Short mmCIF file of C-alpha atoms in Angstrom, two decimals:
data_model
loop_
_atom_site.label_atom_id
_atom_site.label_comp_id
_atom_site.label_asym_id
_atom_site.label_seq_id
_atom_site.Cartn_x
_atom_site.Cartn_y
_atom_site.Cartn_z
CA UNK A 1 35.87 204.02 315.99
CA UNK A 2 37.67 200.94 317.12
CA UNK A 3 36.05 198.79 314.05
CA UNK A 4 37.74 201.65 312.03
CA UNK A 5 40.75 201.78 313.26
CA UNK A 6 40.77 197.64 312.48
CA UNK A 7 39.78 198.53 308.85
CA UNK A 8 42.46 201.18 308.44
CA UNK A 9 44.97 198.72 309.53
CA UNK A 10 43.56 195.55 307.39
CA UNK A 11 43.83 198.46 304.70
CA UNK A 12 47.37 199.00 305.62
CA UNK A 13 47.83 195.40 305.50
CA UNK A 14 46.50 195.29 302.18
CA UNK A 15 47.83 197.82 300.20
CA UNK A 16 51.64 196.35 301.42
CA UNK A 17 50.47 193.06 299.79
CA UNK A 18 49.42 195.10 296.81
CA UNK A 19 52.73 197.04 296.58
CA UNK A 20 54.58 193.36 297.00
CA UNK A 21 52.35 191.75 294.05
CA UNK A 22 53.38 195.00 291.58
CA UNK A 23 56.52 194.40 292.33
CA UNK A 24 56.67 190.53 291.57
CA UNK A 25 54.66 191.76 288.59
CA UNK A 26 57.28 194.03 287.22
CA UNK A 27 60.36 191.69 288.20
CA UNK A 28 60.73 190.46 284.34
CA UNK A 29 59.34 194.27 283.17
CA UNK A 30 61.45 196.04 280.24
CA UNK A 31 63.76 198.79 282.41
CA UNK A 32 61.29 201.68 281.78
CA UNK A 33 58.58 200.23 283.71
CA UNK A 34 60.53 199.00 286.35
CA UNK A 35 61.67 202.29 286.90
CA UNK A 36 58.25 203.83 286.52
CA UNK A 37 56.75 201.54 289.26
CA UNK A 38 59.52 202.60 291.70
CA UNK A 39 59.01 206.37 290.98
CA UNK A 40 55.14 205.44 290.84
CA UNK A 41 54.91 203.50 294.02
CA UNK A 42 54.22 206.09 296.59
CA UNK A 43 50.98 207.22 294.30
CA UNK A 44 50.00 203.85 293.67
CA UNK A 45 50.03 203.63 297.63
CA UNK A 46 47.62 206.17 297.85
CA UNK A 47 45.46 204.94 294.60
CA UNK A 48 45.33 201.53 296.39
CA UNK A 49 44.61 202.69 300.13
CA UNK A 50 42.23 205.56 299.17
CA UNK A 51 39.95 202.38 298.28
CA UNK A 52 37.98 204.64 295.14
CA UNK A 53 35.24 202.88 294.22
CA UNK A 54 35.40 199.10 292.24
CA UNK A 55 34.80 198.23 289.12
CA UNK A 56 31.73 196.78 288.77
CA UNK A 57 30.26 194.43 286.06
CA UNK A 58 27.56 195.70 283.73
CA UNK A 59 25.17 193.11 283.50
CA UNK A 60 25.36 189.82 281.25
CA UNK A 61 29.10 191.64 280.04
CA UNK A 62 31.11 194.43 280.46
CA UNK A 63 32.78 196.62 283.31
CA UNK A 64 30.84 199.52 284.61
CA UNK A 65 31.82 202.42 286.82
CA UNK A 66 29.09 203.82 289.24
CA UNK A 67 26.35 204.75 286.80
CA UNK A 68 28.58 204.26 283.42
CA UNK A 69 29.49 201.48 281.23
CA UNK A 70 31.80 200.32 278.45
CA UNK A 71 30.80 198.22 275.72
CA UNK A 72 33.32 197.05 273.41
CA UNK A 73 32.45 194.75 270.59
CA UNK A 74 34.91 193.74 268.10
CA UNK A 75 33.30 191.60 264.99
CA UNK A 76 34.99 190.23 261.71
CA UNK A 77 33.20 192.05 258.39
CA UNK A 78 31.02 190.22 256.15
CA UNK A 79 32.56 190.14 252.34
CA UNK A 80 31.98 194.15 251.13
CA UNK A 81 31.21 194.85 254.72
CA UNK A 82 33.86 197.26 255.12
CA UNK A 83 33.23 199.05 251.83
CA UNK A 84 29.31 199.46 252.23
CA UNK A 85 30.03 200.26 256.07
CA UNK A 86 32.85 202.88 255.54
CA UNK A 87 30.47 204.60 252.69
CA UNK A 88 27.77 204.64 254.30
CA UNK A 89 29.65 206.38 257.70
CA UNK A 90 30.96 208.66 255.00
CA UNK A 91 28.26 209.74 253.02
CA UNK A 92 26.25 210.68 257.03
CA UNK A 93 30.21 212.43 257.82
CA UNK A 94 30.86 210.37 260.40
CA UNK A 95 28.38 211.74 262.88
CA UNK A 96 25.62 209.50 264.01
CA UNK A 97 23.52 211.75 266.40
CA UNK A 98 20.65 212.12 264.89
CA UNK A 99 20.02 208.53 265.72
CA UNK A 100 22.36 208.33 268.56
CA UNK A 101 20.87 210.86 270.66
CA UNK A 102 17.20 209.08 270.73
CA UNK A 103 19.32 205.85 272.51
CA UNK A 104 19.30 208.87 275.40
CA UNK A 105 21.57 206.17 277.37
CA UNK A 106 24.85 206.82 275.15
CA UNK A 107 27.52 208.95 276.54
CA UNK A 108 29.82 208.22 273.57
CA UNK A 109 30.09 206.05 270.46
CA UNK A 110 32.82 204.71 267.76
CA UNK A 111 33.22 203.12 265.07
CA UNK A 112 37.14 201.91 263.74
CA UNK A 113 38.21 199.87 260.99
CA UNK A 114 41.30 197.78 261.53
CA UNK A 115 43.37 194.87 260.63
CA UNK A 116 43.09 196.14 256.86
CA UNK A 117 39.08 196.30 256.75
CA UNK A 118 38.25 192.84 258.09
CA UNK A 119 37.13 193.96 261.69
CA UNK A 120 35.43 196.71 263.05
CA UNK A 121 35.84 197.78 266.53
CA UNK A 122 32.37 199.27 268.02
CA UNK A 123 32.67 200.74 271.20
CA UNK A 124 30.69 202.83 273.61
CA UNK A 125 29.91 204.59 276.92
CA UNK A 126 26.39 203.74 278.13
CA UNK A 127 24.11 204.41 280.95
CA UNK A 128 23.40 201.48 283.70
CA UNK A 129 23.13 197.55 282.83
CA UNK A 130 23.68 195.96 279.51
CA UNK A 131 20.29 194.12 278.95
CA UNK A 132 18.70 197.66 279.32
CA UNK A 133 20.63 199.46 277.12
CA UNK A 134 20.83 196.79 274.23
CA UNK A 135 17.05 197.10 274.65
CA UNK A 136 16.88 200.69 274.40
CA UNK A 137 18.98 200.03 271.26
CA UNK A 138 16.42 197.65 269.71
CA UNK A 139 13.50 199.56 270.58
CA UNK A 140 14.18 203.01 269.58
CA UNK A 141 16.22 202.77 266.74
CA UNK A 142 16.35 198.82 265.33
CA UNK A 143 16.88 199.98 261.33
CA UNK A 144 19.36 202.28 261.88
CA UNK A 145 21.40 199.18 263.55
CA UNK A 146 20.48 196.86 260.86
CA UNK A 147 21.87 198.90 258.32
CA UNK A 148 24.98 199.32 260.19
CA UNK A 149 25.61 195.75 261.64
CA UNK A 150 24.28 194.07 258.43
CA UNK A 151 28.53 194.58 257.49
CA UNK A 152 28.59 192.08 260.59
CA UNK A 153 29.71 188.76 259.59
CA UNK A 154 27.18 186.59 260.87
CA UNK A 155 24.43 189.28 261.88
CA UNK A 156 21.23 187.79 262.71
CA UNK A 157 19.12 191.12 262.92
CA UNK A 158 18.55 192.94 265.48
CA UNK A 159 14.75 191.59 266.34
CA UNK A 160 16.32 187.98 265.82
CA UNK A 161 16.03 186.07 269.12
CA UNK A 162 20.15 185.56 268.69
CA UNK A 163 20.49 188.83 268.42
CA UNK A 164 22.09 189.46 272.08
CA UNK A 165 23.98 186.09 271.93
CA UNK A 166 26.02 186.97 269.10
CA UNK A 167 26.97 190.87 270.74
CA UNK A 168 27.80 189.07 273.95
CA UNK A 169 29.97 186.47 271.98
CA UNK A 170 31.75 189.26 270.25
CA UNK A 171 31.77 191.82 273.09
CA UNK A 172 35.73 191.62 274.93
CA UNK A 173 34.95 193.03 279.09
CA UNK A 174 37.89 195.75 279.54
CA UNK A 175 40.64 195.22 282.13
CA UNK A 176 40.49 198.96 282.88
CA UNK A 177 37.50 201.68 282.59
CA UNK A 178 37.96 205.19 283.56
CA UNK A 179 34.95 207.28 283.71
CA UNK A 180 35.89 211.61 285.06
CA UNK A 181 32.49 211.78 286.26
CA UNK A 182 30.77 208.13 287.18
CA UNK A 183 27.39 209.72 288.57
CA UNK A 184 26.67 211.34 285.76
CA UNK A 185 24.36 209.75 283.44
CA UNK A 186 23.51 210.95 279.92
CA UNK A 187 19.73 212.25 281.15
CA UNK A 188 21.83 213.87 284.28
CA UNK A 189 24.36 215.77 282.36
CA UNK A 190 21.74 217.40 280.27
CA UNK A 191 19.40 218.59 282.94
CA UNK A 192 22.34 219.83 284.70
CA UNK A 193 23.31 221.94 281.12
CA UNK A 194 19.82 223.35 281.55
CA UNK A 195 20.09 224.01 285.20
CA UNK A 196 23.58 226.32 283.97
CA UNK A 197 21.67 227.89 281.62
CA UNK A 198 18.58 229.26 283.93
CA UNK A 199 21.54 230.38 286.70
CA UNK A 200 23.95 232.09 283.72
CA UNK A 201 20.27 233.83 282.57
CA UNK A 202 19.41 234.48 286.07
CA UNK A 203 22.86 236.23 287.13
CA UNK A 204 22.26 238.25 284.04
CA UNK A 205 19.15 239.73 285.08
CA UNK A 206 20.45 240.48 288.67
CA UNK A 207 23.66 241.54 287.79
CA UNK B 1 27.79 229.31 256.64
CA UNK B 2 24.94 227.91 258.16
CA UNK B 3 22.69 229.14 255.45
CA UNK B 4 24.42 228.02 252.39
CA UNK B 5 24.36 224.93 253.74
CA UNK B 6 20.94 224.76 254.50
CA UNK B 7 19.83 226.08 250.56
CA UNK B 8 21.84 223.19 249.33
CA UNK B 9 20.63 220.56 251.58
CA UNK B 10 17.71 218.76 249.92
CA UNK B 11 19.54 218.25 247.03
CA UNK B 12 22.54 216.86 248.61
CA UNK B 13 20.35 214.69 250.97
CA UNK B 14 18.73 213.41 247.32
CA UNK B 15 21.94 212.38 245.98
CA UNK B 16 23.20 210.90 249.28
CA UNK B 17 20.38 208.83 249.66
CA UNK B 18 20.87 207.61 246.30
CA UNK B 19 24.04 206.59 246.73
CA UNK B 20 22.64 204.90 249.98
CA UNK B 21 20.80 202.60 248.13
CA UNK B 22 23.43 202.05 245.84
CA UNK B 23 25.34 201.10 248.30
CA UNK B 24 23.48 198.77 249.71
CA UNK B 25 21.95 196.81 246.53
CA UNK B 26 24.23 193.85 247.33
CA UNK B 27 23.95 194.16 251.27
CA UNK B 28 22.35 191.35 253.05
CA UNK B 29 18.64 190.61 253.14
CA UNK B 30 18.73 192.52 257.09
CA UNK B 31 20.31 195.47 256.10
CA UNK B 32 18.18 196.20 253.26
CA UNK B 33 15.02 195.83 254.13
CA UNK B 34 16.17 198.06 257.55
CA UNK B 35 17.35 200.36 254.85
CA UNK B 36 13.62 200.55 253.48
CA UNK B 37 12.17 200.86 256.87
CA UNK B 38 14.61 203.27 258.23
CA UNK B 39 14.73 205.67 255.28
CA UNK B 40 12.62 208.93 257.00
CA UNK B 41 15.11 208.57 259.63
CA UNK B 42 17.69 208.71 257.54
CA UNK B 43 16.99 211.54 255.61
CA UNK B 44 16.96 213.67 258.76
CA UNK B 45 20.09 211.83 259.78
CA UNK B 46 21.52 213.16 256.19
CA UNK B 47 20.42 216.43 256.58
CA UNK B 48 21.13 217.35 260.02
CA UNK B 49 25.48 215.88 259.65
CA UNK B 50 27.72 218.37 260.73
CA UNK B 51 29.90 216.37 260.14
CA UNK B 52 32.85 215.11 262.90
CA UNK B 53 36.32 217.00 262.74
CA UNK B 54 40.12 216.35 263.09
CA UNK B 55 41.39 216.05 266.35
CA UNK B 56 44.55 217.54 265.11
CA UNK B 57 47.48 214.83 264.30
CA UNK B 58 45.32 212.03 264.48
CA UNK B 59 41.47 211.13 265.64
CA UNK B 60 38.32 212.19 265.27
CA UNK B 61 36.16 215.10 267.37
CA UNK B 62 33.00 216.31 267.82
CA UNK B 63 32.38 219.91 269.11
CA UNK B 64 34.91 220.14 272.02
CA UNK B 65 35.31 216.35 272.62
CA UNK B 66 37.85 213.84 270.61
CA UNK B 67 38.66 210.47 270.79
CA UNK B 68 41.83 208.33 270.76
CA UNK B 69 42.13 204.86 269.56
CA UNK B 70 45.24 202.78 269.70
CA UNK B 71 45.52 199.42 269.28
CA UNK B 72 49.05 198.11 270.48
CA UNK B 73 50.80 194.63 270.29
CA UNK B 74 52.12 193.70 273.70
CA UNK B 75 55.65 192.50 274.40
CA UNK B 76 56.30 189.05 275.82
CA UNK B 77 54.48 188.65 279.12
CA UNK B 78 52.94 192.55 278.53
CA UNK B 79 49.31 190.87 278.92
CA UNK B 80 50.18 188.98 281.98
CA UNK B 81 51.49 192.11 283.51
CA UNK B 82 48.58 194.38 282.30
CA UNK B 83 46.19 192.36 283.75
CA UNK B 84 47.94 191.80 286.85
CA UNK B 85 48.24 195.11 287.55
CA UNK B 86 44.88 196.55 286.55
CA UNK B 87 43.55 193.91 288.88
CA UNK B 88 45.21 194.90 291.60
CA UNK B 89 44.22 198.12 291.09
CA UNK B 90 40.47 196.54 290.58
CA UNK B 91 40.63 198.28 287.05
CA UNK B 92 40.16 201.74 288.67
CA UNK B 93 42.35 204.48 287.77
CA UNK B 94 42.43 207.39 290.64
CA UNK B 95 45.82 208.74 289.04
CA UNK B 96 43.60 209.88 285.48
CA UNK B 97 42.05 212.46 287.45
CA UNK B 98 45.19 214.34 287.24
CA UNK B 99 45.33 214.70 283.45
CA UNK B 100 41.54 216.90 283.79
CA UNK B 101 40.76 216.59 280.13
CA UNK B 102 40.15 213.42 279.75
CA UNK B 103 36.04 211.55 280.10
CA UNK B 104 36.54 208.17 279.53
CA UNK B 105 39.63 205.72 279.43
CA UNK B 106 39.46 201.93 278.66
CA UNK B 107 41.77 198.65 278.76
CA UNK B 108 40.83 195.75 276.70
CA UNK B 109 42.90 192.99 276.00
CA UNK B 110 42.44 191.32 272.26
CA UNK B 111 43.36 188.17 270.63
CA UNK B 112 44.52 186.22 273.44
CA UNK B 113 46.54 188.78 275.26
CA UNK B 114 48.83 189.85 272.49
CA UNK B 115 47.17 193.14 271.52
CA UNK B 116 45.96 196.33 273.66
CA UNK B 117 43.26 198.10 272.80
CA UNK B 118 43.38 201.21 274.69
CA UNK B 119 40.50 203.97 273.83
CA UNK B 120 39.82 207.40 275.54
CA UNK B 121 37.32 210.13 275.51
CA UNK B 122 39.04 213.42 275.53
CA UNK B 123 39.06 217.44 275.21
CA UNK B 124 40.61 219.42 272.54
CA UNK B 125 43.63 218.75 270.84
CA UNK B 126 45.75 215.27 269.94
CA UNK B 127 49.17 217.08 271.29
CA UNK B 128 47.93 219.25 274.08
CA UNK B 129 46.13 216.32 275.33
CA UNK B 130 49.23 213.91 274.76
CA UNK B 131 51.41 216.40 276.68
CA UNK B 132 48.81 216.37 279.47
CA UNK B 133 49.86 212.86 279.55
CA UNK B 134 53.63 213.15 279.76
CA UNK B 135 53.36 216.38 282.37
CA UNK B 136 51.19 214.96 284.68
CA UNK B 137 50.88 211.00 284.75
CA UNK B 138 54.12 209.88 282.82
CA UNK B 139 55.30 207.23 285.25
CA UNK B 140 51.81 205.52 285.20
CA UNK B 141 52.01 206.07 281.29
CA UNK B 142 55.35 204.03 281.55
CA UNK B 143 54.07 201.60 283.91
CA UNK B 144 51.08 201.04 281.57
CA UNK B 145 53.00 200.97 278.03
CA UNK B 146 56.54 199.48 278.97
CA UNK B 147 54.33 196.16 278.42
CA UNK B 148 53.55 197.15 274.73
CA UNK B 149 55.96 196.00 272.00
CA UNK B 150 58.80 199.00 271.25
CA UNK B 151 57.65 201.18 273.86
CA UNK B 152 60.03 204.26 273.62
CA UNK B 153 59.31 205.73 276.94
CA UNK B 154 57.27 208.51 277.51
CA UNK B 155 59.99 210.65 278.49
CA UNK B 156 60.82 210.18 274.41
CA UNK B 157 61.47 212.42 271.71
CA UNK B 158 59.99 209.42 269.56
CA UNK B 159 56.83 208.44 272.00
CA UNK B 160 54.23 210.51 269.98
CA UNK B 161 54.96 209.08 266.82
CA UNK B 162 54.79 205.88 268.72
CA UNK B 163 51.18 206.53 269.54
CA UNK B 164 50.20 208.12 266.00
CA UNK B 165 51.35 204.53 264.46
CA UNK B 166 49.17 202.65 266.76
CA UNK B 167 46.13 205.22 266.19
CA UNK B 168 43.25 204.03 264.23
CA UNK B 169 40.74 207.52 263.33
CA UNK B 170 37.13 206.62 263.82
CA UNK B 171 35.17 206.54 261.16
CA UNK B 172 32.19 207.87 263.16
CA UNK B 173 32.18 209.25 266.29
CA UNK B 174 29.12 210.21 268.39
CA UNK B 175 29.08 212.59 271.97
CA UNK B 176 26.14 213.15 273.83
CA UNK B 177 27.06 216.75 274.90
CA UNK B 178 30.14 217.62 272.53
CA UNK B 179 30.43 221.13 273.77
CA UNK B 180 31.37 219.91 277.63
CA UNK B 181 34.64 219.35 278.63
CA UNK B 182 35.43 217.51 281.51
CA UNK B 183 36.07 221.19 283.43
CA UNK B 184 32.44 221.86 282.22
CA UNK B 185 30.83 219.28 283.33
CA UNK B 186 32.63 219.67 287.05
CA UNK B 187 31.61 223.06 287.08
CA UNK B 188 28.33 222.33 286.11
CA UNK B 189 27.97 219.68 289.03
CA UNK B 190 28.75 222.24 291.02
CA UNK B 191 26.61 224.44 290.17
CA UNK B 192 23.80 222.14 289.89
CA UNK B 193 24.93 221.30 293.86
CA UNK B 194 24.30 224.72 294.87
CA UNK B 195 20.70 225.13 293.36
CA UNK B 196 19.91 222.00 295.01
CA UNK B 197 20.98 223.65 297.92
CA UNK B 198 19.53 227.25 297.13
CA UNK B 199 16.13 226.13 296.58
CA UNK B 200 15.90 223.37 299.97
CA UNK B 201 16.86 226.71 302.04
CA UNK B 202 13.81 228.30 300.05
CA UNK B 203 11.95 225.64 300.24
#
């Protein structure tokens, strides 16, 4: 109890710091967000003193959030990238799951075009650490990535022994990563849409 | 619906192919020989498209699940600010909770702090969803934003056309389980809990 009590006040402690830091933060803020912070600070108290659990990092890059990561990767097109790249996500109407779903790791997965065509933002929501899933990537479904990155300036291929230097060089760690349900991996989510589906049917037949 | 579909496919998945290869003729050496190797796959891949949806306004969706992508430029000292404060926070967001339709939510700071790339995972509809945002979080929402250039406040008659003009669409966009929403899955944890639970008191 007592070493509680001594955490609870260090907490105390800390989330006053905290509170002071925002507010040296926002002291040059445009007037909307210095007036958010004020009306904010009393939830921001609790955010910061309900200690939820820390941002972790995801391996070689990238944030992760108990069993879920981000991966962002943004990479400059290769001449007639964008063009082969945009028909091709066209022509398979922008839904990838055939492939997708053999990953069994990926939560979610996007593909945008910006800065007129000449980058391509890749981003996703992955199960556990980064070498892992980039693995799972090159071992279950390496063609399917070479015809997509090969819009990538610079590609090596996927079997290439550069391949994983050139994602990490292009891959940007996010500041912030929000995950609803951070226990939840892909493999978890679908045995528990099973487990649903034996209670609904068993409810039936006793009801 | 599903039929018609279905009598028309191999033909389609012909052509499409076709056009495939086309496609890539002048792609590098990589992407067409993966193009060779992969092309079973990608005939099922073809076949099988449902093809991903509107999320109303702007975005893309599959089955119940959409996603937004913005990509903002940030005012002067917006990037110092945005990282400050997500780092005191240790990049963890209790407050998102609240808004209950929304999976996923990332911060990413681009070409040398002067962009925002803020993504997010999310249920339904662009402007139910965005309202979620102003009903239940809006002074984290300013907090957040006030650092991006022209900000209107969320409290705005202007703010969603704000967001549509920072919105990219996807141009593919995959879910795992598109027909749970974030109440779903809860519930489902739940009930998965109580099985657990049922069957040890069996057991």
């Amino acid at each position: 109890m007592a070493t509680q009590a001594a955490t609870g006040a260090g907490q105390d402690h800390s989330v006053e710091k905290k509170i002071q830091q925002f507010r040296e933060l926002f002291a040059d803020a445009p007037e909307i967000g210095k007036k958010a912070l004020e009306n904010a600070l009393h939830e921001l108290r609790s955010q910061t003193s309900d200690l939820p659990p820390a941002i972790e990092s995801a391996g070689r890059v990238g944030a992760r959030l108990g069993k879920v990561s981000e991966l962002t990767i943004i990479v400059p097109l290769a001449p007639g990238g964008a063009k082969r790249l945009r028909a091709f996500l066209r022509l398979l109407r922008g839904n990838l799951s055939q492939g997708a779903n053999k990953v069994g790791t990926l939560h979610t997965m996007r593909f945008v075009f910006f800065d007129n065509d000449t980058r391509l933002l890749f981003a996703t929501a992955y199960d556990g650490d980064w070498d892992t899933y980039i693995d799972d990537f090159v071992a279950k479904i390496p063609d399917y990535l070479d015809v997509i990155d090969s819009a990538w300036d610079g590609w090596p291929g996927i079997r290439s022994p550069g391949a994983k230097d050139y994602l990490v060089k292009h891959q940007i760690t996010a500041e912030g990563w929000y995950v609803a349900y951070p226990d939840l991996t892909v493999a978890e989510i679908l045995r528990l849409q099973r487990i649903g589906k034996a209670v609904d049917e068993f409810l039936d037949k006793v009801g | 619906m599903a039929i018609l579909e279905q009598t028309r496919t191999p033909d389609r998945v012909a052509e499409k192919i076709k056009k495939v290869q086309e496609l890539y003729a002048d792609a590098p050496e990589v992407g067409r020989v993966a193009l060779k190797n992969g092309l079973e796959a990608l005939k099922h891949e073809l076949a099988a498209a449902t093809g991903r949806e509107s999320a109303g306004r702007i975005g893309a969706r599959q089955g119940k699940v959409s996603e937004l992508t913005a990509i903002v430029p940030l005012a002067t000292g917006g990037g110092k600010r945005i990282r400050g404060l997500l780092d005191a926070l240790e990049g963890n967001f209790r407050g998102a909770d609240l808004v209950g339709t929304l999976h996923d939510m990332r911060f990413v700071l681009l070409d040398n702090d002067t962009k925002l790339l803020f993504c997010t995972t999310y249920d339904g509809e662009w402007d139910a969803y965005i309202d979620d945002f102003v009903t239940k979080i809006p002074n984290s929402m300013d907090i957040l934003f006030c650092n991006c250039e022209g900000w209107p406040g969320i409290h705005s008659p202007k703010v969603k056309d704000y967001i549509v003009n920072t919105q990219h669409t996807a141009d593919a966009w995959y879910v795992a389980s598109p027909n749970l929403t974030v109440a779903e899955t809860r519930r489902l944890e739940k009930v998965g809990a109580a099985v657990d639970e049922l069957l040890d008191k069996i057991g």
